[in-house]
Coordinates of N, CA and C in Angstrom, one line a residue:
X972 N 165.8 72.6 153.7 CA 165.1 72.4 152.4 C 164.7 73.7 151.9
X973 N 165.1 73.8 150.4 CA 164.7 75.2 150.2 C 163.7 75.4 149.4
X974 N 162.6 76.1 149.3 CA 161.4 76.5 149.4 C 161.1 76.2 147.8
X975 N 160.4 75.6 146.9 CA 160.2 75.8 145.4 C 160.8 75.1 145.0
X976 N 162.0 74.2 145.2 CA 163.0 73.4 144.5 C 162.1 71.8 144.9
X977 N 162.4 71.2 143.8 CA 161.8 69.4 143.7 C 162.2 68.9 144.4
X978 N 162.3 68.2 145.6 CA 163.2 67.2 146.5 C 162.3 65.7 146.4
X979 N 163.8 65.0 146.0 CA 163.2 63.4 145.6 C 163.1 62.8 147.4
X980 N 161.6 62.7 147.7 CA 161.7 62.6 149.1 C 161.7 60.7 149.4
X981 N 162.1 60.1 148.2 CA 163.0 59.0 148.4 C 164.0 59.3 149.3
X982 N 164.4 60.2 149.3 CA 165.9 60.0 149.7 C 166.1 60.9 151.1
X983 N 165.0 61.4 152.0 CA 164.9 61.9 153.1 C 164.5 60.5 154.0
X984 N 165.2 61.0 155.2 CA 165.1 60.0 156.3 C 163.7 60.2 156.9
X985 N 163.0 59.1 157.7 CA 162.1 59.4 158.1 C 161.5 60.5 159.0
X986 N 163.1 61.0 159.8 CA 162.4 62.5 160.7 C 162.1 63.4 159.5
X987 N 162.8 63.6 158.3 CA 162.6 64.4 157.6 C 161.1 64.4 156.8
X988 N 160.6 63.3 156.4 CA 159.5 62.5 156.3 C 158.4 63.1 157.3
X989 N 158.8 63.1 158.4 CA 157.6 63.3 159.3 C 157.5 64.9 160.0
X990 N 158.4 65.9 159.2 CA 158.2 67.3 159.6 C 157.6 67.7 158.3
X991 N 157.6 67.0 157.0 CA 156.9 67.2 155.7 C 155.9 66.9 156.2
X992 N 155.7 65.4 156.9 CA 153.8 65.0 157.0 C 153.4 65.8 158.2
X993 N 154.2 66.6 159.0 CA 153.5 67.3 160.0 C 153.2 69.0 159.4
X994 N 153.7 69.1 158.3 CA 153.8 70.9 157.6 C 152.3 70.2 157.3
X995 N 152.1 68.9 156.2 CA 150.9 69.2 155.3 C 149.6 68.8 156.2
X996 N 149.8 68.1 157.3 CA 148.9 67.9 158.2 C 148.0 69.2 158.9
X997 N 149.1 70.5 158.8 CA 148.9 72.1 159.2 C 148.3 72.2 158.7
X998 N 148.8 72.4 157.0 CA 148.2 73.0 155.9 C 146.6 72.9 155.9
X999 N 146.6 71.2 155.5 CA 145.4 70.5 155.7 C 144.2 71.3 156.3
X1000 N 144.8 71.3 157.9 CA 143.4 71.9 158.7 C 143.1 73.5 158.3
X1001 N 144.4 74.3 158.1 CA 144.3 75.4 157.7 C 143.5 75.6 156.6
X1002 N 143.7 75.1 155.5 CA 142.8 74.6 154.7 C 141.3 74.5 154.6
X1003 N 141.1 73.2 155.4 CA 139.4 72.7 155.8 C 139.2 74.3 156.6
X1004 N 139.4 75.0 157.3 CA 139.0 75.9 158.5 C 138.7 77.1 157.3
X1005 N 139.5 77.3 156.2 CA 139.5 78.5 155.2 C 138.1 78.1 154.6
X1006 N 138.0 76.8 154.1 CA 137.1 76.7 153.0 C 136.0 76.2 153.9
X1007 N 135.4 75.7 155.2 CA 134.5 75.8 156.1 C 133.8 77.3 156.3
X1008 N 134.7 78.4 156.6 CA 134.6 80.3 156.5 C 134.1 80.2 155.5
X1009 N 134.4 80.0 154.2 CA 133.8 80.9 153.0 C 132.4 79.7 152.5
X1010 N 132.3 78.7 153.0 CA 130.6 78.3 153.1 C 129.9 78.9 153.8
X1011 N 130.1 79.3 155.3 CA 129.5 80.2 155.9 C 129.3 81.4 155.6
X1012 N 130.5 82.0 155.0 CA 129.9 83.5 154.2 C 128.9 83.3 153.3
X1013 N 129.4 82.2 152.5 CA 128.4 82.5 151.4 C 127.2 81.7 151.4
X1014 N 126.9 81.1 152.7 CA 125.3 80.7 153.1 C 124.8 82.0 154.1
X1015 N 125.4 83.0 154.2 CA 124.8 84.2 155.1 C 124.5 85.0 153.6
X1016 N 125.2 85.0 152.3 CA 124.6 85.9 151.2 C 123.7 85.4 150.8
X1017 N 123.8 84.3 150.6 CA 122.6 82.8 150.2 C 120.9 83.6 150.5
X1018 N 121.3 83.5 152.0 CA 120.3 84.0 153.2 C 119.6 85.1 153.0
X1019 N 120.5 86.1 152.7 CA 120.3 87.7 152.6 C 119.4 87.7 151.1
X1020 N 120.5 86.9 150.3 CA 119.2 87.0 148.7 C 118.2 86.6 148.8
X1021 N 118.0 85.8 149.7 CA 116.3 85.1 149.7 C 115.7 85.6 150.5
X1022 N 116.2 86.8 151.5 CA 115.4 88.3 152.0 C 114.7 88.9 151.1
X1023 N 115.7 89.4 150.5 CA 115.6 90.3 149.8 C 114.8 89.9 148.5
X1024 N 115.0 89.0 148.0 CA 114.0 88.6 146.7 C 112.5 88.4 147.8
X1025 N 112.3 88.3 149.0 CA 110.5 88.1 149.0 C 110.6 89.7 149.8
X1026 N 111.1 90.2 150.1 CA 111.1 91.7 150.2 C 110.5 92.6 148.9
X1027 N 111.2 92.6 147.8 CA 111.4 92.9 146.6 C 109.9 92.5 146.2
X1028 N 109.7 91.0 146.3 CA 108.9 90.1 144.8 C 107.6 90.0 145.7
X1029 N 107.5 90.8 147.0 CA 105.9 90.2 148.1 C 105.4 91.7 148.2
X1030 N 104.9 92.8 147.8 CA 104.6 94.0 148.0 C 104.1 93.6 149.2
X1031 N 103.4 92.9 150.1 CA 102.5 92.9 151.4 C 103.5 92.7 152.5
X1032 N 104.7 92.4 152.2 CA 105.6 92.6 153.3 C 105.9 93.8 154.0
X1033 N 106.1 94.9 153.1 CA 105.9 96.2 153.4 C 105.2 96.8 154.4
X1034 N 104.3 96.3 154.8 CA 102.8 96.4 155.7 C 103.1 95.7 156.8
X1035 N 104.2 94.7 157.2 CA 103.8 94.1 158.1 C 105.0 94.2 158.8
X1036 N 105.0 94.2 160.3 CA 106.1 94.3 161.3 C 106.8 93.2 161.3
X1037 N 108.0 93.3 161.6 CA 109.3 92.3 161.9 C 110.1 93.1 162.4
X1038 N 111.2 92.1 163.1 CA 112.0 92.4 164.4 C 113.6 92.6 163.6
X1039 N 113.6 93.5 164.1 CA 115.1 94.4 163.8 C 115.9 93.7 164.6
X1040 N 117.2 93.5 164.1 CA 118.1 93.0 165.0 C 119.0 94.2 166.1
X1041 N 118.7 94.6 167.0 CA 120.0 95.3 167.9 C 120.8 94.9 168.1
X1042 N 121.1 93.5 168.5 CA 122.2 92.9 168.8 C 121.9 91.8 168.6
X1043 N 122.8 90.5 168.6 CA 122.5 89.2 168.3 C 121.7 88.1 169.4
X1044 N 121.3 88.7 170.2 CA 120.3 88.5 171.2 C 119.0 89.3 171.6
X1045 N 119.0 90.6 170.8 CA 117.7 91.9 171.3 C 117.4 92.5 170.2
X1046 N 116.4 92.2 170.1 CA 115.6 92.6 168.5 C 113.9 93.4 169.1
X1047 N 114.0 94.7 168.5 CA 113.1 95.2 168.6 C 112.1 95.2 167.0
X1048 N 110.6 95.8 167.3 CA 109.7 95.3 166.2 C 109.9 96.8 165.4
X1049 N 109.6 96.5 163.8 CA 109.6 97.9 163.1 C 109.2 97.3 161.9
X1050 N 109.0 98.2 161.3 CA 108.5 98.5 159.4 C 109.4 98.5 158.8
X1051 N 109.5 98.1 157.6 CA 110.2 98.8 156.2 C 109.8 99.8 156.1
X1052 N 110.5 100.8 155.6 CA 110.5 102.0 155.2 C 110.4 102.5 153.9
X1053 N 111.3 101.8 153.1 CA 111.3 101.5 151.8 C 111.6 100.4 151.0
X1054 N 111.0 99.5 150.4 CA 111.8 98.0 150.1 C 112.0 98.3 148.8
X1055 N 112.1 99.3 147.7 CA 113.0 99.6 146.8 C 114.3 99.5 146.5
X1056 N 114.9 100.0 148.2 CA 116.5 100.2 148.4 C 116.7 99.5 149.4
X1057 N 118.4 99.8 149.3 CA 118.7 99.0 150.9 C 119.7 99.5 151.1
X1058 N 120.8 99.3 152.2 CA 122.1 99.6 152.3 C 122.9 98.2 152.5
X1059 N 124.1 98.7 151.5 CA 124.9 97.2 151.6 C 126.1 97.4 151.8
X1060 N 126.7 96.6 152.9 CA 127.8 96.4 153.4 C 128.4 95.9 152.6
X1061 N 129.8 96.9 152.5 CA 130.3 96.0 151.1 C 131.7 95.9 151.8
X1062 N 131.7 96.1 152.6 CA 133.2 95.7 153.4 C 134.3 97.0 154.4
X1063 N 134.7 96.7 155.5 CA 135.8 97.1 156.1 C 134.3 98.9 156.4
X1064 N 133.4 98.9 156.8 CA 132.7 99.6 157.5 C 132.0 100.6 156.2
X1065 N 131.7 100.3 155.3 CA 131.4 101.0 154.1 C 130.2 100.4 153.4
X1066 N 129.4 101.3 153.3 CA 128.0 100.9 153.0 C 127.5 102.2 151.7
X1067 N 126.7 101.0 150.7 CA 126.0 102.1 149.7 C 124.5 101.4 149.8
X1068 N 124.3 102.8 148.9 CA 123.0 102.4 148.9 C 122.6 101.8 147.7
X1069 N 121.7 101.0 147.6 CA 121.2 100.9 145.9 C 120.2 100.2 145.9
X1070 N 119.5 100.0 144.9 CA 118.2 99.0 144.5 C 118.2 97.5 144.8
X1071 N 117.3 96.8 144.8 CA 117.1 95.8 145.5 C 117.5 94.7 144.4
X1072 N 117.4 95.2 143.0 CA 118.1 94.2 141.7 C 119.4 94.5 141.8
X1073 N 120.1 95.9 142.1 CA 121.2 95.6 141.8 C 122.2 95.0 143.6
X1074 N 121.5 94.7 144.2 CA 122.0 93.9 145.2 C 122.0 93.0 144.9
X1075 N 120.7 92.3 144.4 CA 120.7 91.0 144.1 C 121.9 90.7 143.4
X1076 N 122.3 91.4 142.7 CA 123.1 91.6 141.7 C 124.5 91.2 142.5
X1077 N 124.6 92.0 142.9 CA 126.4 91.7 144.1 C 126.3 90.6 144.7
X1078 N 125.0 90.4 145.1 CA 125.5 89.1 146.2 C 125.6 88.1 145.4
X1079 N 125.1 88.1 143.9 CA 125.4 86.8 143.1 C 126.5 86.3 142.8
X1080 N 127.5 88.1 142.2 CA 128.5 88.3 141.9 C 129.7 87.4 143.2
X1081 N 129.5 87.6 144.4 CA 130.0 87.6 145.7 C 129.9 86.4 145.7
X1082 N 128.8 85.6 145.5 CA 128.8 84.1 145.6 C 129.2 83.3 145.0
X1083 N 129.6 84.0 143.2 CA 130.5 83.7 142.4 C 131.6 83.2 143.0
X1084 N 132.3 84.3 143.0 CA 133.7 84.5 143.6 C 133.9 84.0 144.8
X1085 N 133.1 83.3 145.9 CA 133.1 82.8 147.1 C 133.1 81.3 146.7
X1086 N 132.3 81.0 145.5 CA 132.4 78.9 144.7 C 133.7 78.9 143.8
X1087 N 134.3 80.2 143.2 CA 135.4 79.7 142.8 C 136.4 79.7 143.8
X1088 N 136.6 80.7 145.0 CA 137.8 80.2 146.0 C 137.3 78.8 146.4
X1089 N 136.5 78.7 146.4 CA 136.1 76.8 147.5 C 136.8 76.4 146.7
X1090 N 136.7 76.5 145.2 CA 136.4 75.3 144.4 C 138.2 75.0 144.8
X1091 N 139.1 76.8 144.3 CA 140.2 76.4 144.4 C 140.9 76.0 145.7
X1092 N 140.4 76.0 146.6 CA 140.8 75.8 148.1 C 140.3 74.1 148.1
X1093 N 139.4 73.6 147.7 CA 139.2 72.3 147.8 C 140.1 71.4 146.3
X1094 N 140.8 72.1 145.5 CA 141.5 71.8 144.9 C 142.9 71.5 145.6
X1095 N 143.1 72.4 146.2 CA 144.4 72.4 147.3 C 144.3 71.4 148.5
X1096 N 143.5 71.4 148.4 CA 142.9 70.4 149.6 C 143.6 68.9 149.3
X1097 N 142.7 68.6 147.9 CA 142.6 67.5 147.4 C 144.1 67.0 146.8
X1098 N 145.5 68.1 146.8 CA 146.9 67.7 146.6 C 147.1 67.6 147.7
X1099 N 147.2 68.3 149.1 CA 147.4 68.4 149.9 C 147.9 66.9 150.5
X1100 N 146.1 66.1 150.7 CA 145.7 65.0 151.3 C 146.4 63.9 150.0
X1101 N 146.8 64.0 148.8 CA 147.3 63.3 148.4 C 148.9 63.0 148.6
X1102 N 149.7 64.4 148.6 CA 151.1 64.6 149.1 C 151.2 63.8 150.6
X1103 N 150.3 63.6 151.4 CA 150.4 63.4 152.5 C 150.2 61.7 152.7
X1104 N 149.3 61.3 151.7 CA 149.4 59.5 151.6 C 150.8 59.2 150.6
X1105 N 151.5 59.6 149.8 CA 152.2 59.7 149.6 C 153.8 59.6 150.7
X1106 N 153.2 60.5 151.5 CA 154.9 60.6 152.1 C 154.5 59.7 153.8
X1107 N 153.6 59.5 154.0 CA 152.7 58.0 154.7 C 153.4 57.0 154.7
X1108 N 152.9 56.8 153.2 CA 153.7 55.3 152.1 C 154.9 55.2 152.2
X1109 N 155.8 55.9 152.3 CA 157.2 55.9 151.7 C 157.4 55.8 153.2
X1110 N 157.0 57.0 154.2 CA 157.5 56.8 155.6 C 156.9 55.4 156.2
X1111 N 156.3 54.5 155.9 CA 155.9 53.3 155.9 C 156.6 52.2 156.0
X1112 N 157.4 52.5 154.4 CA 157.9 51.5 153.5 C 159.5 51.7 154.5
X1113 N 159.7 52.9 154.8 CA 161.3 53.1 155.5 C 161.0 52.5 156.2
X1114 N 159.9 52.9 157.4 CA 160.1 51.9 158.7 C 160.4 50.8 158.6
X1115 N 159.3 49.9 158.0 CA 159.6 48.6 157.3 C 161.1 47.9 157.0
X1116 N 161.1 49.0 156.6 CA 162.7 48.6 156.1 C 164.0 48.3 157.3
X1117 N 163.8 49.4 158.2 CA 164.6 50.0 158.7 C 164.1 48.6 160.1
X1118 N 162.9 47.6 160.2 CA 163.0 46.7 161.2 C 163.5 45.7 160.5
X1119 N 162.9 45.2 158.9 CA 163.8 44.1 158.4 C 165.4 44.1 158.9
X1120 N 166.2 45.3 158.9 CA 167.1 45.5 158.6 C 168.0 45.5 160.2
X1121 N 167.0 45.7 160.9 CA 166.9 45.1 162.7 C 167.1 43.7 163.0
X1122 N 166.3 43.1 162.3 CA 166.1 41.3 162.5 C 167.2 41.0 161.7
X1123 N 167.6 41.3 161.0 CA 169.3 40.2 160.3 C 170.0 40.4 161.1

């Protein structure tokens, strides 16, 4: 079957039927697993903005100790230094520095662009799971057929 061309999948036998419902059954999870990732990213920026906004919007935070992460189990105690600035990872080991608005600023940006892939990934989703009751139905209807056509 060649890739982009319309195939009237009336007219495919049921194995053929059932390596279509086994591609979109892939897709599917592929799918759910992509657009599961990018809720988790963007509940970890979610996270970081509402750092940073009582960072920014609490001047008395400044003054008080909290625990630095070393590693994702060993956190030692320290100060802010500055809560004007920060350094932000903006990808593939690259960090700037900048003001605490215009962070806010990116990670809003970021979280933009992280609701419109969902949106479009749960768009895909939603043809996906349709194409797949679809070729269900029809693989259904053959079987059906194909025992009527047993009993005579």
């Amino acid at each position: 079957m060649a890739e982009g061309k319309p195939i009237d999948i009336m007219t495919l036998n049921v194995e053929q039927l059932n390596d279509i419902k086994q591609r979109l059954e892939k897709d599917l999870r592929l799918l759910s697993q992509s657009f599961s990732q990018l809720k988790m990213v963007e509940n970890k920026y979610v996270e970081g903005k509402e750092c940073l906004e009582s960072i920014f919007f609490d001047s008395s935070v400044a003054d008080k100790e909290l625990m630095v992460p070393m590693t994702s189990s060993l956190y030692v105690p320290g100060k802010l230094a500055d809560t004007k600035r920060v350094l932000v990872d903006i990808g593939t080991g690259y960090y700037i520095e900048q003001t605490v608005p215009k962070t806010i600023e990116y990670i809003e940006r970021r979280v933009s662009s992280i609701e419109e892939n969902a949106v479009k990934i749960q768009q895909a989703v939603e043809t996906k799971k349709k194409n797949l009751e679809t070729i269900m139905f029809i693989m259904q209807g053959k079987m059906a057929e194909h025992q009527r056509s047993l009993g005579k």
